């Protein structure tokens, strides 16, 4: 299938319904019509974790599908704040993401819990605590008082100065200015 199909393979739904928990990842799975289809067909007691970066808001139909489930978590992939976020999640804009996350924290169905997943890389390993502090201030709990969970994973890529310089040239950015503590950690 091409484009953004709403249909989803029946066998996949049957297998998914046998699982206790499901992680739906992205980019932005809230844009995938098949995500809504899957959510609408899951058993209401299944645990569902939806990972996205908050660049777009889920539509009302998506939120209604989440509402019928007992245990849903929106996990936002945030690796930096402000300009560092924009560098790491280019071309996403920090202000838009913050606005979307705050909106969801205030309007999502009450059963939706929140999480933040930080991928620690060579660039942000000295700065990821800024994300932790931002999350604790901005979305400390859901509407029922359930604390936002912060998780971490590690990028094992070995970035080079040449690679980052070439990226900067295309994007007209400066990684050295944004991540000064990482400069000595990155070699050619």
Tab-separated table of C-alpha atoms in Angstrom:
chain	number	residue	atom	x	y	z
A	1	UNK	CA	0.000	0.000	0.000
A	2	UNK	CA	1.112	3.547	-0.677
A	3	UNK	CA	0.521	6.826	1.047
A	4	UNK	CA	-1.192	6.798	4.417
A	5	UNK	CA	-3.522	3.794	4.407
A	6	UNK	CA	-6.264	3.504	6.992
A	7	UNK	CA	-6.447	-0.255	6.571
A	8	UNK	CA	-4.328	-2.535	8.663
A	9	UNK	CA	-3.555	-6.195	8.111
A	10	UNK	CA	-6.145	-8.336	9.930
A	11	UNK	CA	-3.511	-10.857	11.093
A	12	UNK	CA	-1.509	-8.016	12.638
A	13	UNK	CA	-4.555	-6.870	14.612
A	14	UNK	CA	-5.236	-10.443	15.783
A	15	UNK	CA	-1.625	-10.771	16.978
A	16	UNK	CA	-1.680	-7.331	18.602
A	17	UNK	CA	-4.823	-8.177	20.545
A	18	UNK	CA	-2.979	-11.124	22.132
A	19	UNK	CA	-0.336	-8.855	23.651
A	20	UNK	CA	-0.552	-7.280	27.094
A	21	UNK	CA	1.225	-4.148	25.928
A	22	UNK	CA	1.974	-2.445	22.644
A	23	UNK	CA	4.458	0.279	21.760
A	24	UNK	CA	3.571	2.362	18.716
A	25	UNK	CA	6.608	4.294	17.549
A	26	UNK	CA	7.330	6.995	15.113
A	27	UNK	CA	8.277	9.946	14.129
A	28	UNK	CA	4.684	10.907	14.308
A	29	UNK	CA	2.386	7.871	14.532
A	30	UNK	CA	-0.466	10.253	15.352
A	31	UNK	CA	-0.482	11.123	11.638
A	32	UNK	CA	-0.790	7.508	10.500
A	33	UNK	CA	-4.375	6.559	9.755
A	34	UNK	CA	-3.513	2.931	10.462
A	35	UNK	CA	-2.573	3.895	14.047
A	36	UNK	CA	-6.132	5.077	14.648
A	37	UNK	CA	-7.455	1.895	13.086
A	38	UNK	CA	-5.256	-0.238	15.335
A	39	UNK	CA	-6.227	1.722	18.461
A	40	UNK	CA	-9.912	1.321	17.647
A	41	UNK	CA	-9.546	-2.456	17.419
A	42	UNK	CA	-7.477	-3.148	20.524
A	43	UNK	CA	-9.069	-4.518	23.673
A	44	UNK	CA	-9.724	-1.730	26.156
A	45	UNK	CA	-7.546	-3.309	28.869
A	46	UNK	CA	-4.383	-3.471	26.736
A	47	UNK	CA	-1.497	-1.216	27.705
A	48	UNK	CA	-0.555	1.125	24.850
A	49	UNK	CA	2.467	3.394	24.678
A	50	UNK	CA	2.569	5.859	21.780
A	51	UNK	CA	5.943	7.464	21.095
A	52	UNK	CA	6.056	10.685	19.118
A	53	UNK	CA	7.957	13.937	19.088
A	54	UNK	CA	5.063	16.343	19.529
A	55	UNK	CA	5.514	18.272	16.297
A	56	UNK	CA	1.829	17.756	15.471
A	57	UNK	CA	-1.250	17.271	17.600
A	58	UNK	CA	-3.334	14.105	17.364
A	59	UNK	CA	-6.799	14.838	16.024
A	60	UNK	CA	-9.992	14.392	18.023
A	61	UNK	CA	-10.674	10.951	16.505
A	62	UNK	CA	-7.232	9.784	17.638
A	63	UNK	CA	-7.881	11.065	21.165
A	64	UNK	CA	-11.309	9.388	21.248
A	65	UNK	CA	-9.667	6.073	20.364
A	66	UNK	CA	-7.229	6.608	23.246
A	67	UNK	CA	-10.055	7.493	25.607
A	68	UNK	CA	-11.648	4.049	25.345
A	69	UNK	CA	-8.419	2.323	26.429
A	70	UNK	CA	-7.667	1.893	30.120
A	71	UNK	CA	-3.922	2.434	29.998
A	72	UNK	CA	-2.437	4.819	27.421
A	73	UNK	CA	0.856	6.655	27.626
A	74	UNK	CA	2.010	9.436	25.307
A	75	UNK	CA	5.815	9.347	25.315
A	76	UNK	CA	7.434	12.434	23.846
A	77	UNK	CA	10.856	12.035	22.233
A	78	UNK	CA	12.740	15.100	23.440
A	79	UNK	CA	16.546	15.128	23.358
A	80	UNK	CA	17.269	18.764	24.071
A	81	UNK	CA	15.540	22.048	24.767
A	82	UNK	CA	15.229	25.163	22.643
A	83	UNK	CA	17.980	25.462	19.992
A	84	UNK	CA	19.542	22.133	20.982
A	85	UNK	CA	16.178	20.414	20.441
A	86	UNK	CA	15.858	22.069	17.031
A	87	UNK	CA	19.333	20.861	16.072
A	88	UNK	CA	18.748	17.282	17.227
A	89	UNK	CA	15.169	17.018	15.868
A	90	UNK	CA	15.630	19.231	12.816
A	91	UNK	CA	13.457	20.687	11.257
A	92	UNK	CA	11.129	20.625	14.287
A	93	UNK	CA	10.537	23.905	16.117
A	94	UNK	CA	10.803	23.965	19.919
A	95	UNK	CA	8.049	26.521	20.494
A	96	UNK	CA	5.563	24.486	18.450
A	97	UNK	CA	6.449	21.256	20.275
A	98	UNK	CA	6.130	22.896	23.707
A	99	UNK	CA	2.777	24.396	22.735
A	100	UNK	CA	1.522	20.998	21.531
A	101	UNK	CA	2.733	19.133	24.623
A	102	UNK	CA	1.251	21.685	27.009
A	103	UNK	CA	-2.043	21.551	25.105
A	104	UNK	CA	-2.111	17.751	25.303
A	105	UNK	CA	-1.231	17.782	28.993
A	106	UNK	CA	-4.259	20.001	29.592
A	107	UNK	CA	-6.769	18.418	27.189
A	108	UNK	CA	-5.891	14.744	26.663
A	109	UNK	CA	-8.348	12.205	28.063
A	110	UNK	CA	-7.799	11.652	31.794
A	111	UNK	CA	-6.597	8.087	31.224
A	112	UNK	CA	-3.591	9.303	29.210
A	113	UNK	CA	-0.319	9.275	31.118
A	114	UNK	CA	2.794	11.075	29.937
A	115	UNK	CA	6.406	10.163	29.486
A	116	UNK	CA	9.516	11.709	28.017
A	117	UNK	CA	12.174	9.591	26.349
A	118	UNK	CA	15.611	11.125	25.943
A	119	UNK	CA	18.096	9.648	23.520
A	120	UNK	CA	21.545	10.446	24.852
A	121	UNK	CA	24.129	11.026	22.148
A	122	UNK	CA	27.629	12.413	21.860
A	123	UNK	CA	26.156	15.874	21.367
A	124	UNK	CA	23.648	16.062	24.214
A	125	UNK	CA	25.243	13.900	26.918
A	126	UNK	CA	26.241	17.034	28.833
A	127	UNK	CA	22.851	18.702	28.340
A	128	UNK	CA	20.128	16.070	28.715
A	129	UNK	CA	19.427	17.126	32.303
A	130	UNK	CA	17.916	20.298	30.806
A	131	UNK	CA	15.232	18.061	29.301
A	132	UNK	CA	14.611	16.368	32.642
A	133	UNK	CA	14.208	19.740	34.345
A	134	UNK	CA	11.932	21.021	31.555
A	135	UNK	CA	9.713	17.916	31.744
A	136	UNK	CA	9.447	18.123	35.533
A	137	UNK	CA	8.358	21.768	35.266
A	138	UNK	CA	6.130	21.517	32.196
A	139	UNK	CA	4.367	18.138	32.428
A	140	UNK	CA	5.019	16.805	35.929
A	141	UNK	CA	1.735	14.834	36.072
A	142	UNK	CA	-1.356	13.959	34.088
A	143	UNK	CA	-4.792	15.261	35.051
A	144	UNK	CA	-5.246	12.428	37.570
A	145	UNK	CA	-1.932	13.122	39.298
A	146	UNK	CA	0.074	10.277	37.738
A	147	UNK	CA	3.720	11.358	37.459
A	148	UNK	CA	5.399	11.768	34.086
A	149	UNK	CA	7.985	9.025	33.597
A	150	UNK	CA	11.345	9.988	32.129
A	151	UNK	CA	13.310	7.268	30.348
A	152	UNK	CA	16.623	7.199	28.530
A	153	UNK	CA	18.251	5.333	25.712
A	154	UNK	CA	21.662	5.726	24.149
A	155	UNK	CA	22.619	6.427	20.563
A	156	UNK	CA	25.712	4.396	19.795
A	157	UNK	CA	26.625	6.312	16.656
A	158	UNK	CA	30.046	7.838	16.483
A	159	UNK	CA	29.606	11.301	15.049
A	160	UNK	CA	32.564	12.944	13.383
A	161	UNK	CA	33.434	16.600	13.106
A	162	UNK	CA	33.402	16.279	9.315
A	163	UNK	CA	29.865	14.854	9.364
A	164	UNK	CA	28.558	17.547	11.730
A	165	UNK	CA	30.325	20.318	9.798
A	166	UNK	CA	28.744	19.106	6.549
A	167	UNK	CA	25.347	18.968	8.271
A	168	UNK	CA	25.860	22.489	9.598
A	169	UNK	CA	26.710	23.744	6.135
A	170	UNK	CA	23.416	22.379	4.766
A	171	UNK	CA	21.344	23.669	7.681
A	172	UNK	CA	23.293	26.879	8.311
A	173	UNK	CA	23.821	25.974	11.960
A	174	UNK	CA	26.809	25.628	14.290
A	175	UNK	CA	27.024	22.480	16.409
A	176	UNK	CA	30.084	23.770	18.239
A	177	UNK	CA	28.156	26.817	19.471
A	178	UNK	CA	25.107	24.752	20.516
A	179	UNK	CA	27.033	21.903	22.184
A	180	UNK	CA	30.329	23.429	23.396
A	181	UNK	CA	30.907	20.767	26.060
A	182	UNK	CA	30.765	18.070	23.378
A	183	UNK	CA	33.378	19.583	21.085
A	184	UNK	CA	36.306	17.745	22.662
A	185	UNK	CA	34.336	14.457	22.623
A	186	UNK	CA	33.937	14.410	18.836
A	187	UNK	CA	36.842	13.597	16.575
A	188	UNK	CA	37.371	13.168	12.848
